[in-house]
mmCIF file of N, CA and C in Angstrom:
data_model
loop_
_atom_site.group_PDB
_atom_site.id
_atom_site.type_symbol
_atom_site.label_atom_id
_atom_site.label_comp_id
_atom_site.label_asym_id
_atom_site.label_seq_id
_atom_site.Cartn_x
_atom_site.Cartn_y
_atom_site.Cartn_z
ATOM 1 N N UNK L 120 1.854 -59.300 -39.891
ATOM 2 C CA UNK L 120 1.631 -57.928 -40.121
ATOM 3 C C UNK L 120 0.094 -57.598 -40.019
ATOM 4 N N UNK L 121 -0.834 -58.489 -40.413
ATOM 5 C CA UNK L 121 -2.160 -58.243 -40.486
ATOM 6 C C UNK L 121 -2.723 -58.216 -39.111
ATOM 7 N N UNK L 122 -2.102 -58.892 -38.174
ATOM 8 C CA UNK L 122 -2.607 -58.913 -36.778
ATOM 9 C C UNK L 122 -2.055 -57.828 -35.855
ATOM 10 N N UNK L 123 -1.141 -56.997 -36.396
ATOM 11 C CA UNK L 123 -0.451 -55.992 -35.520
ATOM 12 C C UNK L 123 -1.434 -54.817 -35.445
ATOM 13 N N UNK L 124 -1.766 -54.351 -34.177
ATOM 14 C CA UNK L 124 -2.802 -53.297 -34.133
ATOM 15 C C UNK L 124 -2.150 -51.906 -34.045
ATOM 16 N N UNK L 125 -0.886 -51.777 -34.046
ATOM 17 C CA UNK L 125 -0.192 -50.497 -33.973
ATOM 18 C C UNK L 125 0.186 -49.961 -35.315
ATOM 19 N N UNK L 126 0.992 -48.926 -35.308
ATOM 20 C CA UNK L 126 1.568 -48.435 -36.596
ATOM 21 C C UNK L 126 2.822 -49.169 -36.973
ATOM 22 N N UNK L 127 2.849 -49.643 -38.163
ATOM 23 C CA UNK L 127 3.914 -50.606 -38.598
ATOM 24 C C UNK L 127 4.696 -49.877 -39.682
ATOM 25 N N UNK L 128 5.927 -49.643 -39.438
ATOM 26 C CA UNK L 128 6.816 -48.927 -40.396
ATOM 27 C C UNK L 128 7.991 -49.958 -40.795
ATOM 28 N N UNK L 129 8.174 -50.014 -42.135
ATOM 29 C CA UNK L 129 9.122 -50.960 -42.650
ATOM 30 C C UNK L 129 10.160 -50.088 -43.565
ATOM 31 N N UNK L 130 11.429 -50.419 -43.556
ATOM 32 C CA UNK L 130 12.304 -49.762 -44.535
ATOM 33 C C UNK L 130 13.079 -50.812 -45.203
ATOM 34 N N UNK L 131 13.386 -50.616 -46.372
ATOM 35 C CA UNK L 131 14.141 -51.488 -47.293
ATOM 36 C C UNK L 131 14.875 -50.813 -48.375
ATOM 37 N N UNK L 132 16.108 -51.300 -48.722
ATOM 38 C CA UNK L 132 16.728 -50.729 -49.932
ATOM 39 C C UNK L 132 16.445 -51.594 -51.097
ATOM 40 N N UNK L 133 15.737 -52.726 -50.829
ATOM 41 C CA UNK L 133 15.438 -53.583 -51.937
ATOM 42 C C UNK L 133 14.026 -53.916 -52.119
ATOM 43 N N UNK L 134 13.203 -52.734 -52.157
ATOM 44 C CA UNK L 134 11.734 -52.813 -52.318
ATOM 45 C C UNK L 134 11.374 -53.519 -53.628
ATOM 46 N N UNK L 135 12.226 -53.466 -54.589
ATOM 47 C CA UNK L 135 12.032 -54.103 -55.954
ATOM 48 C C UNK L 135 12.005 -55.627 -55.786
ATOM 49 N N UNK L 136 12.563 -56.161 -54.589
ATOM 50 C CA UNK L 136 12.627 -57.595 -54.317
ATOM 51 C C UNK L 136 11.474 -58.113 -53.518
ATOM 52 N N UNK L 137 10.597 -57.206 -53.026
ATOM 53 C CA UNK L 137 9.471 -57.643 -52.239
ATOM 54 C C UNK L 137 8.405 -58.143 -53.105
ATOM 55 N N UNK L 138 7.687 -59.084 -52.531
ATOM 56 C CA UNK L 138 6.561 -59.763 -53.224
ATOM 57 C C UNK L 138 5.479 -58.778 -53.336
ATOM 58 N N UNK L 139 4.804 -58.804 -54.487
ATOM 59 C CA UNK L 139 3.618 -57.957 -54.809
ATOM 60 C C UNK L 139 2.497 -58.087 -53.755
ATOM 61 N N UNK L 140 2.342 -59.300 -53.286
ATOM 62 C CA UNK L 140 1.296 -59.511 -52.258
ATOM 63 C C UNK L 140 1.675 -58.769 -50.921
ATOM 64 N N UNK L 141 3.015 -58.791 -50.683
ATOM 65 C CA UNK L 141 3.442 -58.093 -49.389
ATOM 66 C C UNK L 141 3.327 -56.565 -49.583
ATOM 67 N N UNK L 142 3.550 -56.020 -50.790
ATOM 68 C CA UNK L 142 3.456 -54.585 -51.068
ATOM 69 C C UNK L 142 2.062 -54.162 -50.883
ATOM 70 N N UNK L 143 1.141 -54.938 -51.224
ATOM 71 C CA UNK L 143 -0.317 -54.540 -51.189
ATOM 72 C C UNK L 143 -0.690 -54.375 -49.698
ATOM 73 N N UNK L 144 -0.058 -54.917 -48.769
ATOM 74 C CA UNK L 144 -0.385 -54.734 -47.325
ATOM 75 C C UNK L 144 0.031 -53.339 -46.721
ATOM 76 N N UNK L 145 0.822 -52.633 -47.511
ATOM 77 C CA UNK L 145 1.197 -51.289 -47.113
ATOM 78 C C UNK L 145 0.444 -50.203 -47.613
ATOM 79 N N UNK L 146 -0.253 -49.367 -46.900
ATOM 80 C CA UNK L 146 -1.074 -48.288 -47.192
ATOM 81 C C UNK L 146 -0.268 -47.303 -47.932
ATOM 82 N N UNK L 147 0.838 -46.925 -47.340
ATOM 83 C CA UNK L 147 1.696 -45.879 -47.876
ATOM 84 C C UNK L 147 3.159 -46.469 -48.266
ATOM 85 N N UNK L 148 3.534 -46.092 -49.374
ATOM 86 C CA UNK L 148 4.896 -46.456 -49.840
ATOM 87 C C UNK L 148 5.719 -45.150 -50.099
ATOM 88 N N UNK L 149 6.770 -44.904 -49.384
ATOM 89 C CA UNK L 149 7.545 -43.691 -49.595
ATOM 90 C C UNK L 149 8.918 -44.087 -50.073
ATOM 91 N N UNK L 150 9.394 -43.186 -50.935
ATOM 92 C CA UNK L 150 10.751 -43.313 -51.519
ATOM 93 C C UNK L 150 11.593 -42.036 -51.173
ATOM 94 N N UNK L 151 12.706 -42.109 -50.589
ATOM 95 C CA UNK L 151 13.628 -41.098 -50.464
ATOM 96 C C UNK L 151 14.746 -41.126 -51.361
ATOM 97 N N UNK L 152 14.937 -40.083 -52.113
ATOM 98 C CA UNK L 152 16.021 -40.029 -53.198
ATOM 99 C C UNK L 152 16.988 -39.058 -52.771
ATOM 100 N N UNK L 153 18.099 -38.949 -53.631
ATOM 101 C CA UNK L 153 19.055 -37.978 -53.298
ATOM 102 C C UNK L 153 18.487 -36.501 -53.395
ATOM 103 N N UNK L 154 19.186 -35.581 -52.853
ATOM 104 C CA UNK L 154 18.693 -34.293 -52.857
ATOM 105 C C UNK L 154 18.741 -33.539 -54.176
ATOM 106 N N UNK L 155 17.650 -32.767 -54.384
ATOM 107 C CA UNK L 155 17.692 -31.823 -55.633
ATOM 108 C C UNK L 155 18.375 -30.582 -55.321
ATOM 109 N N UNK L 156 18.423 -29.620 -56.123
ATOM 110 C CA UNK L 156 19.278 -28.423 -55.938
ATOM 111 C C UNK L 156 18.744 -27.694 -54.738
ATOM 112 N N UNK L 157 17.427 -27.565 -54.572
ATOM 113 C CA UNK L 157 16.847 -26.843 -53.372
ATOM 114 C C UNK L 157 17.312 -27.472 -52.082
ATOM 115 N N UNK L 158 17.177 -28.844 -52.146
ATOM 116 C CA UNK L 158 17.543 -29.642 -50.926
ATOM 117 C C UNK L 158 19.010 -29.472 -50.473
ATOM 118 N N UNK L 159 19.886 -29.403 -51.551
ATOM 119 C CA UNK L 159 21.279 -29.221 -51.268
ATOM 120 C C UNK L 159 21.497 -27.925 -50.570
ATOM 121 N N UNK L 160 20.910 -26.853 -51.156
ATOM 122 C CA UNK L 160 21.139 -25.455 -50.543
ATOM 123 C C UNK L 160 20.457 -25.482 -49.030
ATOM 124 N N UNK L 161 19.302 -26.061 -48.981
ATOM 125 C CA UNK L 161 18.672 -26.070 -47.683
ATOM 126 C C UNK L 161 19.469 -26.787 -46.601
ATOM 127 N N UNK L 162 20.028 -27.974 -46.964
ATOM 128 C CA UNK L 162 20.762 -28.727 -45.925
ATOM 129 C C UNK L 162 22.095 -28.017 -45.678
ATOM 130 N N UNK L 163 22.751 -27.437 -46.543
ATOM 131 C CA UNK L 163 23.951 -26.666 -46.405
ATOM 132 C C UNK L 163 23.698 -25.595 -45.324
ATOM 133 N N UNK L 164 22.666 -24.784 -45.462
ATOM 134 C CA UNK L 164 22.311 -23.768 -44.503
ATOM 135 C C UNK L 164 21.939 -24.347 -43.126
ATOM 136 N N UNK L 165 21.222 -25.454 -43.138
ATOM 137 C CA UNK L 165 20.651 -26.062 -41.980
ATOM 138 C C UNK L 165 21.849 -26.672 -41.062
ATOM 139 N N UNK L 166 22.707 -27.447 -41.784
ATOM 140 C CA UNK L 166 23.641 -28.160 -41.001
ATOM 141 C C UNK L 166 24.945 -27.368 -40.615
ATOM 142 N N UNK L 167 25.091 -26.266 -41.428
ATOM 143 C CA UNK L 167 26.274 -25.429 -41.089
ATOM 144 C C UNK L 167 25.905 -24.098 -40.592
ATOM 145 N N UNK L 168 24.766 -23.858 -40.065
ATOM 146 C CA UNK L 168 24.316 -22.506 -39.675
ATOM 147 C C UNK L 168 25.145 -22.079 -38.389
ATOM 148 N N UNK L 169 25.641 -23.028 -37.577
ATOM 149 C CA UNK L 169 26.384 -22.667 -36.329
ATOM 150 C C UNK L 169 27.723 -21.970 -36.735
ATOM 151 N N UNK L 170 28.124 -22.026 -38.032
ATOM 152 C CA UNK L 170 29.431 -21.379 -38.418
ATOM 153 C C UNK L 170 29.142 -19.950 -38.763
ATOM 154 N N UNK L 171 27.832 -19.540 -38.800
ATOM 155 C CA UNK L 171 27.508 -18.209 -39.270
ATOM 156 C C UNK L 171 28.116 -17.728 -40.534
ATOM 157 N N UNK L 172 28.083 -18.507 -41.561
ATOM 158 C CA UNK L 172 28.803 -18.238 -42.836
ATOM 159 C C UNK L 172 27.995 -17.254 -43.633
ATOM 160 N N UNK L 173 28.576 -16.477 -44.465
ATOM 161 C CA UNK L 173 27.820 -15.642 -45.395
ATOM 162 C C UNK L 173 27.270 -16.474 -46.411
ATOM 163 N N UNK L 174 26.160 -15.887 -47.073
ATOM 164 C CA UNK L 174 25.420 -16.653 -48.168
ATOM 165 C C UNK L 174 26.455 -17.218 -49.205
ATOM 166 N N UNK L 175 26.094 -18.303 -49.790
ATOM 167 C CA UNK L 175 26.904 -18.944 -50.804
ATOM 168 C C UNK L 175 26.917 -18.072 -52.051
ATOM 169 N N UNK L 176 28.097 -17.838 -52.652
ATOM 170 C CA UNK L 176 28.179 -17.082 -53.914
ATOM 171 C C UNK L 176 27.641 -17.920 -54.987
ATOM 172 N N UNK L 177 27.391 -17.341 -56.296
ATOM 173 C CA UNK L 177 26.818 -18.044 -57.360
ATOM 174 C C UNK L 177 27.777 -19.231 -57.666
ATOM 175 N N UNK L 178 29.014 -19.046 -57.665
ATOM 176 C CA UNK L 178 30.037 -20.042 -58.000
ATOM 177 C C UNK L 178 29.932 -21.221 -56.960
ATOM 178 N N UNK L 179 29.814 -20.752 -55.702
ATOM 179 C CA UNK L 179 29.739 -21.909 -54.639
ATOM 180 C C UNK L 179 28.570 -22.634 -54.803
ATOM 181 N N UNK L 180 27.323 -21.962 -55.130
ATOM 182 C CA UNK L 180 26.064 -22.633 -55.339
ATOM 183 C C UNK L 180 26.188 -23.602 -56.350
ATOM 184 N N UNK L 181 26.872 -23.167 -57.567
ATOM 185 C CA UNK L 181 26.976 -24.124 -58.684
ATOM 186 C C UNK L 181 27.888 -25.302 -58.269
ATOM 187 N N UNK L 182 28.854 -25.040 -57.449
ATOM 188 C CA UNK L 182 29.859 -26.108 -56.991
ATOM 189 C C UNK L 182 28.963 -27.135 -56.134
ATOM 190 N N UNK L 183 28.230 -26.637 -55.193
ATOM 191 C CA UNK L 183 27.321 -27.507 -54.303
ATOM 192 C C UNK L 183 26.354 -28.233 -55.145
ATOM 193 N N UNK L 184 25.683 -27.581 -56.143
ATOM 194 C CA UNK L 184 24.635 -28.145 -56.984
ATOM 195 C C UNK L 184 25.246 -29.158 -57.811
ATOM 196 N N UNK L 185 26.523 -29.114 -58.134
ATOM 197 C CA UNK L 185 27.156 -30.149 -59.014
ATOM 198 C C UNK L 185 27.634 -31.496 -58.273
ATOM 199 N N UNK L 186 27.330 -31.515 -57.101
ATOM 200 C CA UNK L 186 27.779 -32.796 -56.263
ATOM 201 C C UNK L 186 26.570 -33.791 -56.474
ATOM 202 N N UNK L 187 26.773 -34.763 -57.253
ATOM 203 C CA UNK L 187 25.812 -35.764 -57.563
ATOM 204 C C UNK L 187 25.587 -36.686 -56.391
ATOM 205 N N UNK L 188 24.392 -37.253 -56.210
ATOM 206 C CA UNK L 188 24.147 -38.287 -55.139
ATOM 207 C C UNK L 188 24.429 -37.801 -53.705
ATOM 208 N N UNK L 189 24.129 -36.486 -53.509
ATOM 209 C CA UNK L 189 24.212 -35.879 -52.117
ATOM 210 C C UNK L 189 22.957 -36.204 -51.342
ATOM 211 N N UNK L 190 23.243 -36.738 -50.124
ATOM 212 C CA UNK L 190 22.088 -37.004 -49.218
ATOM 213 C C UNK L 190 22.212 -36.278 -47.915
ATOM 214 N N UNK L 191 21.125 -36.127 -47.121
ATOM 215 C CA UNK L 191 21.160 -35.450 -45.815
ATOM 216 C C UNK L 191 22.295 -36.084 -44.955
ATOM 217 N N UNK L 192 22.461 -37.456 -44.931
ATOM 218 C CA UNK L 192 23.429 -38.138 -44.202
ATOM 219 C C UNK L 192 24.822 -37.696 -44.460
ATOM 220 N N UNK L 193 25.150 -37.190 -45.773
ATOM 221 C CA UNK L 193 26.485 -36.677 -46.086
ATOM 222 C C UNK L 193 26.710 -35.371 -45.384
ATOM 223 N N UNK L 194 25.677 -34.539 -45.201
ATOM 224 C CA UNK L 194 25.757 -33.260 -44.507
ATOM 225 C C UNK L 194 25.977 -33.537 -42.965
ATOM 226 N N UNK L 195 25.323 -34.522 -42.487
ATOM 227 C CA UNK L 195 25.456 -34.921 -41.075
ATOM 228 C C UNK L 195 26.860 -35.367 -40.808
ATOM 229 N N UNK L 196 27.435 -36.271 -41.651
ATOM 230 C CA UNK L 196 28.750 -36.784 -41.536
ATOM 231 C C UNK L 196 29.870 -35.705 -41.501
ATOM 232 N N UNK L 197 29.605 -34.625 -42.468
ATOM 233 C CA UNK L 197 30.662 -33.676 -42.491
ATOM 234 C C UNK L 197 30.479 -32.745 -41.145
ATOM 235 N N UNK L 198 29.313 -32.558 -40.811
ATOM 236 C CA UNK L 198 29.113 -31.776 -39.486
ATOM 237 C C UNK L 198 29.742 -32.387 -38.445
ATOM 238 N N UNK L 199 29.550 -33.807 -38.352
ATOM 239 C CA UNK L 199 30.104 -34.432 -37.160
ATOM 240 C C UNK L 199 31.691 -34.429 -37.141
ATOM 241 N N UNK L 200 32.240 -34.488 -38.540
ATOM 242 C CA UNK L 200 33.639 -34.284 -38.621
ATOM 243 C C UNK L 200 34.094 -33.052 -37.984
ATOM 244 N N UNK L 201 33.425 -31.964 -38.201
ATOM 245 C CA UNK L 201 33.838 -30.535 -37.708
ATOM 246 C C UNK L 201 33.727 -30.645 -36.145
ATOM 247 N N UNK L 202 32.738 -31.345 -35.694
ATOM 248 C CA UNK L 202 32.672 -31.418 -34.162
ATOM 249 C C UNK L 202 33.878 -32.165 -33.534
ATOM 250 N N UNK L 203 34.129 -33.344 -34.272
ATOM 251 C CA UNK L 203 35.256 -34.145 -33.676
ATOM 252 C C UNK L 203 36.557 -33.469 -33.857
ATOM 253 N N UNK L 204 36.761 -32.613 -34.833
ATOM 254 C CA UNK L 204 37.990 -31.903 -35.003
ATOM 255 C C UNK L 204 37.977 -30.565 -34.181
ATOM 256 N N UNK L 205 36.915 -30.258 -33.569
ATOM 257 C CA UNK L 205 36.939 -29.106 -32.710
ATOM 258 C C UNK L 205 36.870 -27.828 -33.558
ATOM 259 N N UNK L 206 36.496 -27.829 -34.759
ATOM 260 C CA UNK L 206 36.441 -26.690 -35.627
ATOM 261 C C UNK L 206 35.464 -25.706 -35.272
ATOM 262 N N UNK L 207 35.848 -24.468 -35.074
ATOM 263 C CA UNK L 207 34.846 -23.411 -34.740
ATOM 264 C C UNK L 207 34.563 -22.522 -35.818
ATOM 265 N N UNK L 208 35.426 -22.541 -36.876
ATOM 266 C CA UNK L 208 35.128 -21.749 -37.995
ATOM 267 C C UNK L 208 35.806 -22.384 -39.239
ATOM 268 N N UNK L 209 35.029 -22.664 -40.190
ATOM 269 C CA UNK L 209 35.595 -23.221 -41.494
ATOM 270 C C UNK L 209 35.035 -22.343 -42.612
ATOM 271 N N UNK L 210 35.696 -22.382 -43.745
ATOM 272 C CA UNK L 210 35.177 -21.793 -44.895
ATOM 273 C C UNK L 210 34.160 -22.556 -45.715
ATOM 274 N N UNK L 211 33.364 -21.799 -46.422
ATOM 275 C CA UNK L 211 32.355 -22.569 -47.315
ATOM 276 C C UNK L 211 33.063 -23.480 -48.245
ATOM 277 N N UNK L 212 34.151 -23.098 -48.715
ATOM 278 C CA UNK L 212 34.925 -23.931 -49.694
ATOM 279 C C UNK L 212 35.430 -25.229 -48.953
ATOM 280 N N UNK L 213 35.853 -25.111 -47.770
ATOM 281 C CA UNK L 213 36.236 -26.370 -47.018
ATOM 282 C C UNK L 213 35.087 -27.269 -46.879
ATOM 283 N N UNK L 214 33.870 -26.812 -46.505
ATOM 284 C CA UNK L 214 32.807 -27.598 -46.236
ATOM 285 C C UNK L 214 32.296 -28.258 -47.594
ATOM 286 N N UNK L 215 32.325 -27.532 -48.743
ATOM 287 C CA UNK L 215 31.927 -28.007 -49.921
ATOM 288 C C UNK L 215 32.871 -29.181 -50.339
ATOM 289 N N UNK L 216 34.209 -28.912 -50.191
ATOM 290 C CA UNK L 216 35.162 -29.914 -50.521
ATOM 291 C C UNK L 216 34.932 -31.168 -49.633
ATOM 292 N N UNK L 217 34.626 -31.064 -48.355
ATOM 293 C CA UNK L 217 34.437 -32.169 -47.439
ATOM 294 C C UNK L 217 33.220 -33.007 -47.911
ATOM 295 N N UNK L 218 32.095 -32.206 -48.448
ATOM 296 C CA UNK L 218 30.981 -33.010 -48.892
ATOM 297 C C UNK L 218 31.233 -33.711 -50.227
ATOM 298 N N UNK L 219 32.083 -33.131 -51.202
ATOM 299 C CA UNK L 219 32.504 -33.861 -52.281
ATOM 300 C C UNK L 219 33.346 -35.195 -51.865
ATOM 301 N N UNK L 220 34.128 -34.991 -50.917
ATOM 302 C CA UNK L 220 34.935 -36.193 -50.437
ATOM 303 C C UNK L 220 34.082 -37.240 -49.790
ATOM 304 N N UNK L 221 33.032 -36.779 -49.078
ATOM 305 C CA UNK L 221 32.061 -37.780 -48.444
ATOM 306 C C UNK L 221 31.329 -38.546 -49.387
ATOM 307 N N UNK L 222 30.919 -37.945 -50.503
ATOM 308 C CA UNK L 222 30.186 -38.611 -51.515
ATOM 309 C C UNK L 222 31.147 -39.527 -52.267
ATOM 310 N N UNK L 223 32.318 -39.088 -52.598
ATOM 311 C CA UNK L 223 33.318 -39.904 -53.279
ATOM 312 C C UNK L 223 33.689 -41.104 -52.464
ATOM 313 N N UNK L 224 33.870 -41.033 -51.160
ATOM 314 C CA UNK L 224 34.215 -42.168 -50.286
ATOM 315 C C UNK L 224 32.969 -43.142 -50.282
ATOM 316 N N UNK L 225 31.862 -42.640 -50.169
ATOM 317 C CA UNK L 225 30.643 -43.578 -50.215
ATOM 318 C C UNK L 225 30.486 -44.321 -51.556
ATOM 319 N N UNK L 226 30.695 -43.553 -52.600
ATOM 320 C CA UNK L 226 30.671 -44.291 -54.008
ATOM 321 C C UNK L 226 31.712 -45.235 -54.088
ATOM 322 N N UNK L 227 32.904 -44.948 -53.645
ATOM 323 C CA UNK L 227 34.094 -45.867 -53.650
ATOM 324 C C UNK L 227 33.695 -47.080 -52.871
ATOM 325 N N UNK L 228 33.085 -46.988 -51.698
ATOM 326 C CA UNK L 228 32.800 -48.177 -50.848
ATOM 327 C C UNK L 228 31.684 -48.933 -51.541
ATOM 328 N N UNK L 229 30.667 -48.313 -52.081
ATOM 329 C CA UNK L 229 29.601 -49.017 -52.795
ATOM 330 C C UNK L 229 30.062 -49.799 -53.974
ATOM 331 N N UNK L 230 31.095 -49.306 -54.691
ATOM 332 C CA UNK L 230 31.574 -50.018 -55.866
ATOM 333 C C UNK L 230 32.354 -51.211 -55.438
ATOM 334 N N UNK L 231 32.850 -51.224 -54.161
ATOM 335 C CA UNK L 231 33.701 -52.478 -53.751
ATOM 336 C C UNK L 231 32.922 -53.321 -52.893
ATOM 337 N N UNK L 232 31.703 -52.988 -52.644
ATOM 338 C CA UNK L 232 30.864 -53.772 -51.604
ATOM 339 C C UNK L 232 30.113 -54.863 -52.267
ATOM 340 N N UNK L 233 30.070 -55.955 -51.532
ATOM 341 C CA UNK L 233 29.109 -57.119 -52.169
ATOM 342 C C UNK L 233 27.655 -56.757 -52.055
ATOM 343 N N UNK L 234 27.367 -55.676 -51.270
ATOM 344 C CA UNK L 234 26.077 -55.116 -51.234
ATOM 345 C C UNK L 234 25.842 -54.005 -52.112
ATOM 346 N N UNK L 235 26.629 -53.779 -53.124
ATOM 347 C CA UNK L 235 26.473 -52.676 -54.033
ATOM 348 C C UNK L 235 24.953 -52.611 -54.452
ATOM 349 N N UNK L 236 24.419 -51.543 -54.127
ATOM 350 C CA UNK L 236 23.010 -51.217 -54.500
ATOM 351 C C UNK L 236 22.910 -50.216 -55.609
ATOM 352 N N UNK L 237 23.961 -49.992 -56.326
ATOM 353 C CA UNK L 237 23.964 -49.044 -57.436
ATOM 354 C C UNK L 237 23.445 -47.692 -57.127
ATOM 355 N N UNK L 238 24.134 -47.132 -56.113
ATOM 356 C CA UNK L 238 23.777 -45.648 -55.691
ATOM 357 C C UNK L 238 22.507 -45.556 -55.026
ATOM 358 N N UNK L 239 21.972 -46.602 -54.431
ATOM 359 C CA UNK L 239 20.759 -46.398 -53.524
ATOM 360 C C UNK L 239 21.238 -46.011 -52.178
ATOM 361 N N UNK L 240 20.306 -45.317 -51.473
ATOM 362 C CA UNK L 240 20.513 -44.757 -50.139
ATOM 363 C C UNK L 240 20.238 -45.888 -49.135
ATOM 364 N N UNK L 241 20.965 -45.880 -48.071
ATOM 365 C CA UNK L 241 20.496 -46.687 -46.841
ATOM 366 C C UNK L 241 21.461 -47.858 -46.583
ATOM 367 N N UNK L 242 20.890 -48.776 -45.844
ATOM 368 C CA UNK L 242 21.715 -50.000 -45.416
ATOM 369 C C UNK L 242 21.299 -51.165 -46.252
ATOM 370 N N UNK L 243 22.225 -52.201 -46.215
ATOM 371 C CA UNK L 243 21.866 -53.477 -46.923
ATOM 372 C C UNK L 243 22.288 -54.561 -45.944
ATOM 373 N N UNK L 244 21.645 -55.676 -45.957
ATOM 374 C CA UNK L 244 21.841 -56.795 -45.113
ATOM 375 C C UNK L 244 21.868 -58.095 -45.919
ATOM 376 N N UNK L 245 22.577 -59.069 -45.382
ATOM 377 C CA UNK L 245 22.523 -60.437 -46.108
ATOM 378 C C UNK L 245 21.169 -61.005 -45.951
#
């Protein structure tokens, strides 16, 4: 790493396992966590704008805000599902339910995985 003259970017789900000496070699250390309330609302509008949906009601906002461990990748997966199914118009409730199912499926997989990272975001490798 010390001899590389370009920009070096590294990603890991296991930063806590990195040697302190290795960590000192990185000028910037970024951590991406699950979305906060504002992020959930932003990504809902961003990823589903092509449906031209009316604004979320107060109840729908609360429902979306209540989805724990929601990440931008979950919105992407649900949007891709709509493309694959050829959906041209879906209700806000259908999209919120699909997001809930996406998170539930991810959590189910993580619990059964030998790479269970206890709700961390990203990939794991042996």
